Coordinates of C-alpha atoms in Angstrom, one line a residue:
M12 CA 215.6 -58.1 74.3
Y13 CA 218.5 -57.5 76.7
K14 CA 217.7 -60.6 78.8
L15 CA 218.7 -62.6 75.7
K16 CA 221.8 -60.5 75.3
N17 CA 222.8 -61.1 78.9
I18 CA 222.8 -64.9 78.2
T19 CA 225.4 -64.5 75.5
M20 CA 227.5 -62.1 77.4
Y21 CA 228.0 -63.7 80.8
K22 CA 231.2 -65.4 79.8
S23 CA 233.2 -62.2 80.3
L24 CA 231.9 -62.1 83.8
W25 CA 233.0 -65.6 84.5
I26 CA 236.5 -64.8 83.3
F27 CA 236.6 -61.9 85.7
L28 CA 235.3 -64.0 88.6
C29 CA 238.0 -66.6 87.9
V30 CA 240.6 -63.9 88.6
C31 CA 238.8 -62.2 91.5
I32 CA 237.2 -64.9 93.6
L33 CA 238.3 -68.3 92.5
Q34 CA 241.9 -67.7 93.5
G35 CA 243.5 -69.6 90.7
Y36 CA 241.3 -72.6 90.8
T37 CA 239.9 -73.7 87.4
I38 CA 236.5 -74.9 86.8
S39 CA 236.2 -78.3 85.2
T40 CA 235.5 -78.0 81.6
V41 CA 232.8 -79.8 79.7
A42 CA 235.5 -81.9 78.1
Q43 CA 236.7 -83.0 81.5
G44 CA 233.1 -83.9 82.4
V45 CA 232.6 -85.9 79.3
K46 CA 236.0 -87.7 79.9
S47 CA 234.9 -88.5 83.5
K48 CA 231.6 -89.9 82.3
A49 CA 233.4 -91.9 79.7
A50 CA 235.6 -93.4 82.3
I51 CA 232.6 -94.3 84.4
A52 CA 230.9 -95.9 81.4
E53 CA 233.9 -98.2 80.9
K54 CA 233.2 -99.8 84.2
K55 CA 230.4 -102.4 84.6
S56 CA 228.0 -99.7 85.8
V57 CA 224.4 -100.4 86.9
T58 CA 223.0 -97.9 84.4
S59 CA 223.9 -94.9 82.2
T60 CA 222.5 -91.5 81.9
E61 CA 221.1 -92.4 78.5
T62 CA 218.9 -95.3 79.5
L63 CA 217.3 -96.6 82.6
N64 CA 216.7 -100.1 81.5
P65 CA 219.9 -102.2 81.0
N66 CA 217.8 -105.3 80.2
T67 CA 220.0 -107.2 82.5
T68 CA 219.2 -110.7 83.8
A69 CA 222.1 -110.8 86.2
P70 CA 221.1 -112.5 89.5
V71 CA 221.0 -110.7 92.7
N72 CA 223.8 -111.9 94.9
T73 CA 221.9 -111.8 98.2
S74 CA 223.8 -114.4 100.2
S75 CA 226.2 -117.2 99.9
S76 CA 223.9 -119.3 102.2
T77 CA 221.2 -121.5 100.8
E78 CA 219.0 -120.7 103.8
T79 CA 216.0 -118.5 103.0
L80 CA 215.5 -115.5 105.2
A81 CA 212.8 -115.7 107.8
I82 CA 210.7 -112.8 106.5
N83 CA 208.4 -112.9 109.5
N84 CA 211.2 -111.5 111.6
Y85 CA 211.1 -108.3 109.5
L86 CA 207.3 -107.7 109.0
T87 CA 204.4 -107.0 111.3
D88 CA 201.2 -108.8 110.6
E89 CA 199.7 -105.7 109.0
Q90 CA 202.7 -105.2 106.8
A91 CA 202.7 -108.8 105.8
H92 CA 199.0 -108.4 104.8
L93 CA 199.8 -105.3 102.7
L94 CA 202.6 -107.0 100.9
S95 CA 200.9 -110.4 100.5
T96 CA 200.4 -110.0 96.7
Y97 CA 204.1 -109.3 96.2
L98 CA 206.0 -111.5 98.7
D99 CA 208.0 -114.4 97.1
T100 CA 209.9 -116.3 99.7
S101 CA 211.2 -119.1 97.4
S102 CA 214.7 -117.6 97.7
N103 CA 216.5 -114.7 99.1
T104 CA 216.9 -113.3 95.6
Q105 CA 213.2 -113.4 94.9
L106 CA 212.4 -112.1 98.3
L107 CA 214.4 -108.9 97.8
F108 CA 213.1 -108.5 94.3
S109 CA 209.5 -108.9 95.3
L110 CA 209.9 -106.3 98.0
M111 CA 211.5 -103.9 95.5
Q112 CA 208.5 -104.5 93.2
A113 CA 206.2 -103.4 95.9
I114 CA 208.1 -100.0 96.0
A115 CA 206.2 -99.3 92.7
D116 CA 202.8 -99.9 94.2
S117 CA 200.1 -97.2 93.8
Q118 CA 199.3 -97.3 97.5
K119 CA 201.6 -95.4 99.8
E120 CA 200.9 -97.8 102.7
V121 CA 202.3 -100.7 100.5
R122 CA 205.3 -98.7 99.4
D123 CA 206.1 -97.7 103.0
A124 CA 205.8 -101.3 104.3
A125 CA 208.1 -102.5 101.5
L126 CA 210.7 -99.8 102.3
E127 CA 210.6 -100.6 106.0
A128 CA 211.1 -104.3 105.3
I129 CA 214.0 -103.6 102.9
R130 CA 215.6 -101.3 105.4
K131 CA 215.6 -103.9 108.2
I132 CA 216.8 -106.7 105.9
L133 CA 219.7 -104.7 104.5
A134 CA 220.7 -103.5 107.9
D135 CA 221.2 -107.2 108.8
N136 CA 222.5 -108.2 105.4
P137 CA 224.4 -105.1 104.0
S138 CA 226.1 -107.2 101.3
W139 CA 222.7 -107.6 99.6
A140 CA 222.9 -103.9 98.7
N141 CA 225.2 -104.5 95.8
S142 CA 225.6 -103.5 92.2
N143 CA 223.5 -106.4 91.0
S144 CA 220.6 -105.5 93.3
L145 CA 220.8 -101.9 91.9
T146 CA 220.2 -103.1 88.4
L147 CA 216.6 -104.0 89.4
I148 CA 215.7 -100.4 90.3
P149 CA 215.8 -99.0 86.7
E150 CA 213.9 -102.0 85.5
L151 CA 211.1 -101.2 88.0
F152 CA 211.3 -97.5 87.0
S153 CA 211.0 -98.2 83.3
K154 CA 208.1 -100.6 83.7
K155 CA 206.1 -98.3 86.0
G156 CA 207.0 -95.0 84.5
K157 CA 204.7 -92.2 85.5
E158 CA 202.8 -94.4 87.8
L159 CA 205.7 -94.8 90.1
E160 CA 206.0 -92.5 93.1
L161 CA 209.5 -91.1 92.8
T162 CA 209.8 -90.4 96.4
S163 CA 209.9 -94.1 97.2
I164 CA 212.6 -94.7 94.5
F165 CA 214.9 -92.2 96.1
Q166 CA 214.1 -93.4 99.5
L167 CA 215.1 -96.9 98.3
L168 CA 218.3 -95.6 96.9
N169 CA 219.0 -93.9 100.2
T170 CA 218.3 -97.2 102.0
F171 CA 220.9 -99.0 99.8
L172 CA 223.4 -96.2 100.5
Q173 CA 223.0 -96.5 104.3
A174 CA 223.5 -100.3 104.1
N175 CA 226.5 -100.2 101.8
T176 CA 228.5 -97.1 101.0
E177 CA 230.7 -99.0 98.5
V178 CA 227.9 -98.7 95.9
S179 CA 227.7 -94.9 96.4
K180 CA 229.1 -94.2 92.9
E181 CA 226.6 -96.4 91.2
I182 CA 223.8 -94.8 93.3
L183 CA 224.9 -91.3 92.3
E184 CA 224.9 -92.2 88.6
L185 CA 221.5 -93.9 88.8
A186 CA 219.9 -91.0 90.7
F187 CA 221.0 -88.5 88.1
A188 CA 219.7 -90.8 85.4
I189 CA 216.3 -91.0 87.0
I190 CA 216.1 -87.2 87.5
K191 CA 217.0 -86.6 83.8
S192 CA 214.5 -89.2 82.6
N193 CA 211.6 -88.0 84.7
T194 CA 211.1 -84.3 84.1
T195 CA 207.8 -82.9 85.3
V196 CA 206.5 -79.5 86.2
D197 CA 207.8 -80.2 89.7
H198 CA 209.3 -83.3 91.1
P199 CA 207.2 -84.8 93.9
A200 CA 210.4 -86.2 95.2
S201 CA 212.5 -83.1 95.6
Q202 CA 212.9 -83.6 99.3
S203 CA 214.0 -87.2 99.1
I204 CA 216.3 -86.3 96.2
A205 CA 218.0 -83.6 98.4
I206 CA 218.4 -86.0 101.3
L207 CA 220.0 -88.7 99.1
F208 CA 222.5 -86.3 97.5
R209 CA 223.3 -84.7 100.9
N210 CA 224.1 -88.2 102.2
L211 CA 226.2 -89.0 99.1
A212 CA 228.2 -85.7 99.5
T213 CA 228.7 -86.3 103.2
I214 CA 230.2 -89.8 102.5
S215 CA 233.1 -88.7 100.2
P216 CA 234.7 -85.5 98.8
D217 CA 235.1 -87.5 95.5
L218 CA 231.3 -87.7 95.3
V219 CA 231.1 -84.0 95.7
K220 CA 233.4 -83.6 92.7
D221 CA 231.2 -85.9 90.7
I222 CA 228.0 -84.0 91.6
I223 CA 229.7 -80.7 90.6
V224 CA 230.9 -82.2 87.3
M225 CA 227.3 -83.2 86.5
A226 CA 225.9 -79.9 87.6
Q227 CA 228.5 -78.1 85.4
A228 CA 227.5 -80.1 82.4
D229 CA 223.9 -79.0 82.9
A230 CA 224.9 -75.4 83.3
D231 CA 226.8 -75.5 80.0
D232 CA 223.9 -77.2 78.2
R233 CA 222.1 -74.6 76.1
N234 CA 219.3 -77.0 75.5
R235 CA 218.8 -77.7 79.1
D236 CA 215.5 -79.1 80.6
E237 CA 214.1 -76.5 82.9
Q238 CA 213.0 -78.9 85.6
V239 CA 216.3 -80.8 85.5
R240 CA 218.2 -77.6 86.1
V241 CA 215.8 -76.7 89.0
E242 CA 216.4 -80.1 90.6
I243 CA 220.2 -79.8 90.2
L244 CA 220.1 -76.4 91.9
R245 CA 218.1 -77.9 94.7
I246 CA 220.8 -80.6 95.0
L247 CA 223.5 -78.0 95.2
N248 CA 221.5 -76.2 97.8
S249 CA 221.3 -79.4 99.9
I250 CA 225.1 -79.9 99.9
A251 CA 226.3 -76.3 100.0
D252 CA 226.6 -76.2 103.8
I253 CA 228.2 -79.6 104.4
E254 CA 231.8 -79.9 105.5
N255 CA 233.1 -81.7 102.4
V256 CA 232.0 -78.6 100.4
K257 CA 232.7 -75.8 102.8
S258 CA 236.2 -77.0 103.7
D259 CA 237.3 -77.5 100.1
L260 CA 237.7 -74.1 98.4
S261 CA 238.0 -75.6 95.0
N262 CA 234.6 -77.3 95.4
M263 CA 233.0 -74.2 96.8
D264 CA 234.4 -72.1 93.9
K265 CA 233.1 -74.5 91.3
L266 CA 229.7 -74.8 93.0
F267 CA 229.4 -71.0 93.3
S268 CA 230.4 -70.5 89.7
I269 CA 227.7 -72.9 88.5
V270 CA 225.1 -71.1 90.5
L271 CA 226.1 -67.7 89.0
Q272 CA 226.1 -69.2 85.6
D273 CA 222.6 -70.5 86.1
A274 CA 221.6 -67.0 87.3
Q275 CA 221.7 -66.1 83.6
D276 CA 218.8 -68.5 82.8
T277 CA 215.6 -67.0 81.4
S278 CA 213.4 -69.1 83.6
T279 CA 212.0 -67.6 86.8
Y280 CA 211.8 -71.1 88.3
V281 CA 215.5 -71.6 87.8
T282 CA 216.5 -68.1 89.1
N283 CA 214.4 -68.6 92.2
E284 CA 216.5 -71.7 93.0
V285 CA 219.6 -69.7 92.4
V286 CA 218.5 -67.3 95.1
S287 CA 217.9 -70.2 97.4
V288 CA 221.4 -71.6 97.0
L289 CA 223.0 -68.1 97.5
T290 CA 220.9 -67.7 100.6
T291 CA 222.1 -71.1 102.0
I292 CA 225.7 -70.2 101.2
N293 CA 225.4 -66.8 102.8
K294 CA 224.0 -68.3 106.0
T295 CA 226.8 -70.9 106.4
N296 CA 229.7 -69.0 104.7
P297 CA 229.0 -65.2 104.7
E298 CA 232.6 -64.3 104.3
Y299 CA 232.8 -66.2 101.0
V300 CA 229.6 -64.5 99.7
Q301 CA 230.8 -61.1 100.8
K302 CA 234.1 -61.6 98.9
A303 CA 232.2 -62.7 95.8
F304 CA 229.8 -59.8 96.1
L305 CA 232.7 -57.3 96.2
A306 CA 234.1 -58.9 93.1
I307 CA 230.8 -58.5 91.3
L308 CA 230.7 -54.8 92.4
R309 CA 234.1 -54.3 90.9
S310 CA 233.0 -55.9 87.7
T311 CA 230.4 -53.2 87.2
K312 CA 233.3 -50.8 86.6
S313 CA 234.9 -52.9 83.9
D314 CA 235.9 -51.4 80.5
D315 CA 233.8 -54.2 78.9
Y316 CA 230.2 -53.2 78.8
G317 CA 229.1 -56.8 78.7
T318 CA 230.9 -57.4 82.0
R319 CA 229.3 -54.3 83.5
S320 CA 225.9 -55.4 82.4
S321 CA 226.3 -59.0 83.6
G322 CA 227.6 -57.7 86.9
L323 CA 224.5 -55.5 87.5
S324 CA 222.3 -58.5 86.6
T325 CA 224.1 -60.7 89.0
L326 CA 224.0 -58.2 91.9
R327 CA 220.2 -58.6 91.9
F328 CA 220.5 -62.2 93.1
F329 CA 223.0 -61.3 95.8
L330 CA 220.6 -58.7 97.1
R331 CA 217.6 -61.1 97.1
A332 CA 219.8 -63.5 99.2
E333 CA 221.1 -60.8 101.5
P334 CA 219.0 -57.6 101.9
T335 CA 221.8 -55.7 103.7
Y336 CA 223.4 -55.2 100.3
A337 CA 220.6 -52.8 99.2
E338 CA 222.6 -49.6 99.8
Q339 CA 225.6 -50.7 97.7
V340 CA 223.5 -52.1 94.9
F341 CA 221.4 -48.9 94.9
Q342 CA 224.5 -46.7 94.5
V343 CA 225.9 -48.8 91.8
A344 CA 222.6 -48.9 89.9
I345 CA 222.2 -45.1 90.1
T346 CA 225.7 -44.6 88.7
A347 CA 225.1 -47.1 86.0
M348 CA 222.0 -45.2 84.8
K349 CA 224.6 -42.7 83.3
D350 CA 226.3 -45.4 81.3
K351 CA 226.5 -44.9 77.5
Q352 CA 225.4 -48.4 76.8
P353 CA 221.6 -49.1 76.8
L354 CA 222.2 -52.7 77.9
V355 CA 223.9 -51.5 81.1
R356 CA 221.1 -48.9 81.8
W357 CA 218.5 -51.6 81.2
N358 CA 220.1 -53.8 83.8
A359 CA 220.5 -50.9 86.2
L360 CA 216.8 -50.4 86.1
A361 CA 216.2 -54.1 86.8
A362 CA 218.6 -53.7 89.8
L363 CA 216.7 -50.7 91.1
A364 CA 213.5 -52.7 90.9
T365 CA 215.1 -55.3 93.1
V366 CA 216.4 -52.7 95.5
V367 CA 213.0 -51.1 96.0
K368 CA 211.4 -54.5 96.5
S369 CA 214.0 -55.3 99.2
D370 CA 213.8 -51.9 100.9
P371 CA 211.0 -49.3 100.0
K372 CA 213.1 -46.5 101.4
Y373 CA 214.9 -46.3 98.1
T374 CA 211.7 -45.7 96.2
Q375 CA 212.0 -41.9 95.8
G376 CA 215.6 -42.1 94.5
A377 CA 214.6 -44.8 92.1
L378 CA 211.6 -42.8 90.9
E379 CA 213.7 -39.8 90.0
V380 CA 216.1 -41.6 87.7
T381 CA 213.3 -43.8 86.3
L382 CA 211.2 -40.8 85.3
K383 CA 214.1 -39.5 83.3
A384 CA 214.7 -42.9 81.6
A385 CA 211.1 -43.3 80.6
N386 CA 211.5 -40.9 77.7
E387 CA 214.8 -42.2 76.5
A388 CA 215.4 -42.7 72.8
D389 CA 216.3 -46.4 73.3
T390 CA 213.1 -48.4 73.2
S391 CA 214.1 -51.2 75.5
V392 CA 215.3 -48.8 78.3
S393 CA 212.2 -46.6 77.9
T394 CA 209.8 -49.6 78.1
M395 CA 211.7 -51.0 81.1
A396 CA 211.5 -47.7 82.9
L397 CA 207.7 -47.4 82.2
R398 CA 207.3 -50.9 83.6
L399 CA 209.2 -50.0 86.7
L400 CA 207.1 -46.8 87.2
T401 CA 204.0 -49.0 87.1
V402 CA 205.4 -50.7 90.2
L403 CA 206.7 -47.6 91.9
I404 CA 203.6 -45.5 91.8
K405 CA 201.8 -48.1 94.0
L406 CA 204.2 -47.5 96.8
D407 CA 203.2 -43.8 97.6
D408 CA 199.9 -41.9 97.1
H409 CA 201.8 -38.9 95.7
Y410 CA 203.6 -40.9 92.9
P411 CA 200.7 -41.3 90.5
A412 CA 200.3 -37.5 90.0
Q413 CA 204.1 -37.1 89.8
T414 CA 204.3 -39.7 87.1
L415 CA 201.3 -38.7 84.9
D416 CA 203.1 -36.1 82.8
T417 CA 205.9 -38.5 82.0
A418 CA 203.5 -41.3 81.1
T419 CA 201.4 -39.0 78.9
Q420 CA 204.5 -37.8 77.1
A421 CA 205.5 -41.4 76.4
T422 CA 202.2 -42.0 74.7
E423 CA 203.3 -39.6 72.0
S424 CA 206.3 -41.8 71.1
K425 CA 206.8 -43.2 67.6
S426 CA 207.4 -46.6 69.0
P427 CA 204.3 -48.8 69.5
E428 CA 206.1 -50.7 72.3
I429 CA 206.7 -47.5 74.3
I430 CA 203.1 -46.3 73.7
I431 CA 201.6 -49.6 74.9
E432 CA 203.7 -49.6 78.1
A433 CA 202.8 -45.9 78.6
L434 CA 199.1 -46.7 78.3
K435 CA 199.4 -49.5 80.8
L436 CA 201.1 -47.0 83.2
V437 CA 198.3 -44.4 82.6
A438 CA 195.7 -47.0 83.4
T439 CA 197.5 -47.8 86.7
I440 CA 197.8 -44.1 87.5
A441 CA 194.0 -43.7 87.0
D442 CA 193.3 -46.7 89.2
S443 CA 195.5 -45.2 91.9
D444 CA 194.4 -41.6 91.8
A445 CA 190.9 -40.5 90.6
N446 CA 192.2 -36.9 90.2
C447 CA 194.1 -38.1 87.2
A448 CA 191.0 -39.4 85.4
P449 CA 190.5 -36.3 83.1
T450 CA 194.0 -36.6 81.6
A451 CA 193.7 -40.4 81.5
F452 CA 190.4 -40.1 79.6
E453 CA 192.0 -37.9 76.9
V454 CA 194.9 -40.3 76.5
G455 CA 192.6 -43.4 76.3
N456 CA 190.2 -41.7 73.9
K457 CA 193.0 -40.7 71.6
A458 CA 194.6 -44.2 71.7
I459 CA 191.3 -46.0 70.9
Q460 CA 191.3 -44.2 67.5
Q461 CA 194.8 -45.4 66.4
P462 CA 195.4 -47.9 63.6
N463 CA 197.6 -50.2 65.8
E464 CA 195.2 -52.8 67.4
Q465 CA 197.4 -53.2 70.5
V466 CA 197.4 -49.5 71.1
R467 CA 193.6 -49.3 70.6
W468 CA 193.1 -52.2 73.0
N469 CA 195.3 -50.7 75.7
G470 CA 193.5 -47.3 75.2
L471 CA 190.2 -49.1 75.9
L472 CA 191.6 -50.5 79.1
V473 CA 192.6 -47.0 80.2
L474 CA 189.0 -45.9 79.7
L475 CA 187.9 -48.9 81.8
S476 CA 190.1 -47.6 84.6
V477 CA 188.6 -44.1 84.2
V478 CA 185.0 -45.2 84.4
K479 CA 185.8 -47.3 87.5
V480 CA 187.2 -44.4 89.5
A481 CA 185.1 -41.6 88.0
N482 CA 181.8 -43.2 87.0
T483 CA 179.5 -40.2 87.3
A484 CA 181.6 -37.9 85.2
Y485 CA 182.6 -40.3 82.4
A486 CA 180.0 -43.0 82.2
Q487 CA 178.2 -41.6 79.2
K488 CA 181.3 -40.7 77.3
V489 CA 183.0 -44.0 77.9
F490 CA 179.8 -45.9 77.1
D491 CA 179.5 -44.3 73.7
I492 CA 183.2 -45.1 72.9
A493 CA 182.7 -48.7 74.1
V494 CA 179.6 -49.3 72.1
K495 CA 181.5 -48.3 69.0
A496 CA 184.4 -50.5 70.0
T497 CA 182.1 -53.6 70.0
T498 CA 182.4 -53.6 66.2
D499 CA 186.2 -53.5 66.2
K500 CA 187.8 -56.2 64.0
F501 CA 190.1 -57.2 66.8
E502 CA 188.4 -59.7 69.1
F503 CA 190.0 -58.7 72.3
I504 CA 188.8 -55.1 71.8
R505 CA 185.2 -56.4 71.3
Q506 CA 185.6 -58.5 74.4
D507 CA 186.9 -55.7 76.6
A508 CA 184.4 -53.2 75.1
L509 CA 181.8 -55.5 76.6
A510 CA 183.7 -55.6 79.9
V511 CA 183.6 -51.8 79.9
I512 CA 179.8 -51.8 79.1
Q513 CA 179.2 -54.4 81.9
T514 CA 181.0 -52.2 84.4
I515 CA 178.9 -49.2 83.4
V516 CA 175.7 -51.2 83.6
E517 CA 176.5 -52.6 87.1
N518 CA 176.9 -49.0 88.4
N519 CA 174.2 -47.4 86.2
P520 CA 171.1 -49.6 85.9
Q521 CA 169.6 -47.1 83.4
Y522 CA 172.0 -48.4 80.7
A523 CA 170.7 -52.0 80.9
T524 CA 168.0 -51.6 78.3
K525 CA 170.4 -49.8 76.0
V526 CA 172.9 -52.7 76.0
M527 CA 170.5 -55.5 75.4
P528 CA 170.5 -55.4 71.6
I529 CA 174.3 -55.0 71.5
A530 CA 174.8 -58.0 73.8
V531 CA 172.2 -60.2 72.1
K532 CA 173.9 -59.6 68.7
L533 CA 177.4 -60.4 70.1
T534 CA 176.2 -63.7 71.5
Q535 CA 176.5 -64.8 67.8
D536 CA 180.1 -63.5 67.5
E537 CA 182.5 -65.9 65.8
Q538 CA 184.9 -65.8 68.8
D539 CA 184.1 -67.8 72.0
N540 CA 185.6 -65.2 74.3
V541 CA 183.4 -62.4 72.8
R542 CA 180.2 -64.6 73.1
I543 CA 181.1 -65.3 76.8
A544 CA 181.5 -61.6 77.5
A545 CA 178.2 -60.8 75.8
I546 CA 176.4 -63.4 78.0
S547 CA 178.0 -61.8 81.1
V548 CA 176.6 -58.5 80.0
L549 CA 173.1 -60.0 79.7
E550 CA 173.4 -61.5 83.2
S551 CA 174.5 -58.2 84.7
S552 CA 171.7 -56.3 82.9
L553 CA 169.1 -58.8 84.3
K554 CA 170.4 -58.4 87.8
V555 CA 170.0 -54.6 87.7
N556 CA 166.8 -54.7 85.7
P557 CA 164.6 -57.8 86.3
Q558 CA 162.1 -56.5 83.7
L559 CA 164.5 -57.7 81.0
I560 CA 164.0 -61.4 82.1
E561 CA 161.7 -62.4 79.1
S562 CA 164.1 -61.2 76.4
T563 CA 167.0 -62.6 78.3
Y564 CA 165.4 -66.0 78.6
K565 CA 164.5 -66.1 74.8
T566 CA 168.2 -65.3 74.0
A567 CA 169.4 -68.0 76.4
V568 CA 167.2 -70.6 74.7
T569 CA 168.7 -69.8 71.3
I570 CA 172.3 -70.2 72.4
V571 CA 172.2 -73.0 75.0
K572 CA 173.5 -75.5 72.4
D573 CA 176.6 -73.5 71.6
K574 CA 179.5 -75.6 70.2
S575 CA 181.9 -74.2 72.9
T576 CA 181.9 -75.8 76.3
E577 CA 182.9 -72.6 78.0
V578 CA 180.1 -70.7 76.3
R579 CA 177.5 -73.3 77.3
R580 CA 178.7 -73.1 80.9
Q581 CA 178.1 -69.3 80.8
V582 CA 174.7 -69.9 79.3
W583 CA 173.7 -72.2 82.2
D584 CA 175.0 -69.6 84.7
L585 CA 172.7 -67.1 83.0
L586 CA 169.8 -69.6 83.2
E587 CA 170.5 -70.1 86.9
T588 CA 170.3 -66.3 87.3
I589 CA 167.0 -66.3 85.4
L590 CA 165.5 -68.9 87.8
K591 CA 166.7 -67.0 90.8
T592 CA 165.0 -63.9 89.4
D593 CA 161.8 -65.7 88.6
A594 CA 161.4 -69.5 89.3
K595 CA 158.3 -69.8 87.1
Y596 CA 160.6 -70.2 84.1
V597 CA 161.4 -73.7 85.2
Q598 CA 157.8 -74.6 84.1
Q599 CA 158.6 -73.6 80.5
K600 CA 158.6 -76.6 78.1
E601 CA 161.8 -75.4 76.5
F602 CA 163.5 -75.3 79.9
R603 CA 162.6 -78.9 80.8
S604 CA 163.9 -80.0 77.4
M605 CA 167.1 -78.1 77.8
I606 CA 167.8 -79.4 81.3
R607 CA 167.2 -83.0 80.0
E608 CA 169.7 -82.6 77.2
A609 CA 172.3 -80.8 79.4
S610 CA 172.2 -83.6 82.0
L611 CA 173.8 -85.7 79.3
D612 CA 176.4 -83.0 78.3
A613 CA 180.0 -84.2 77.9
D614 CA 181.1 -81.5 80.4
A615 CA 181.0 -82.4 84.0
T616 CA 180.5 -78.8 85.2
I617 CA 177.4 -78.4 83.1
R618 CA 176.0 -81.7 84.3
K619 CA 176.5 -80.5 87.9
I620 CA 174.9 -77.2 87.3
T621 CA 171.8 -78.8 85.7
H622 CA 171.7 -81.4 88.5
D623 CA 171.7 -78.7 91.1
L624 CA 169.0 -76.8 89.3
L625 CA 166.9 -79.9 89.0
V626 CA 167.2 -80.5 92.7
T627 CA 166.5 -76.9 93.6
Y628 CA 163.6 -76.2 91.3
L629 CA 162.1 -79.1 89.5
L630 CA 162.0 -81.6 92.4
K631 CA 160.2 -79.1 94.6
E632 CA 157.2 -79.0 92.3

């Protein structure tokens, strides 16, 4: 809840930063960025950020000479063979274009050969790396799309840049356009992108300003693409330590402000990159980071609670980049826990979590204030404190017992959110300290009887933790509760009730015969995940009691054609266990029929399982 609030409140922090660390410099506004782009668009550019295919037929001005380049001077015999299907030596224009086409080949060897040839040719003929030549790159990109290895494209752009820096502006625009038009889970070309932009920023301070304008536009975009923002932060990381950035305070201020603005992003992928940039800046310009850190510390004392809250949130990123800030952040967070505003206290708890992760010596101090916060009236602060306690109790063997009373008390809350987090904490406590099992059992048993299905579910998971650490004392009690829970209307309770039963069976073989009718019945459940859990119980029961093999086999025969692929896989795992227990079942007529049909199954995993069974058992006959 408060993470979302943080996003809307960061602007007050940026105002403060402008006064404290930016020394009068103003950050380019979105309007200025738009104006800059508009000015660029008025030129005869190679592309725009809106499209990668200009549909241009402009010729490539490769040379004023009519002589065709001797390509053999630039290729080895092996490279010539690799590029033979592409090479067109009818003219210099066609030669360059054919080599650029090879950049989009699916084979890395072909792409590398083409890049090497282009690099050598442009080194001797730098004028060929011109605006007209660049227009061919987006055409190649738009035609090949996802098949194109992006790394080669950015290496090609870097080759053009090294040959002719006069087209650096066009290269910058084109590179940004490609990044924005090819967003994936993770760019395979991140390293080549970083190298290209680092070279661009090294060439000219003006290009640094252009990069910052584009990065600022992304930071201001509420509908941002996650991967684009990640890639832009990686670009900023690649240029943060070069002279054209470090020596220009205005550039550094703007870059730093963008990074702090992106720190408010809800994506972990984005914020991880924020930490990377801060770490780079701290290594190359620690005085600058120290100055900014002190400004953020001061902001936590602001009269505006939004600024105080944002300041605490931002301190976490400084600490992740520079662990020596732990003491200062810890003291600020402890003080902030007394703040009247829940939002500030929530962020103080988040800051404490970061402090403890950075330096465990602060765990005891963090535990004390977090225990108090766990039973706060404010739901968000209480749930945050309970989550933090779940982490803290794993750091010291004495903490689970110290935390149990607080966790138990929180399960009495009127808020379902608090109860659920408290139950998760109780389960973790039971996992960590078997002496806490009696209290945990009482808590779990009470929760499993509540009307709220999420509360019942988490109560069942508490009982699972109890039976794992105190099997002898609680197996029968938990078993009876779990059997009843297999009829619950909530599918995940039925599923995990079977998981509890399976755990009990694996540690207490005498329960195997008791669970058979329950598991068999649930193999017909309407939910796939419940049927899978039921089959797992059958398999565990068979392993601890081989005498159940006949009834288990008969059940497997009836469910082997289940409509769910995942369920069928589980059935074949069960059949494999049956054969390992007694190989004679391979001689059953039904089994031979099943294995024939399964060998034609649409699922490759099932086909492999049946093939392996065929080789292991049937072919040995």
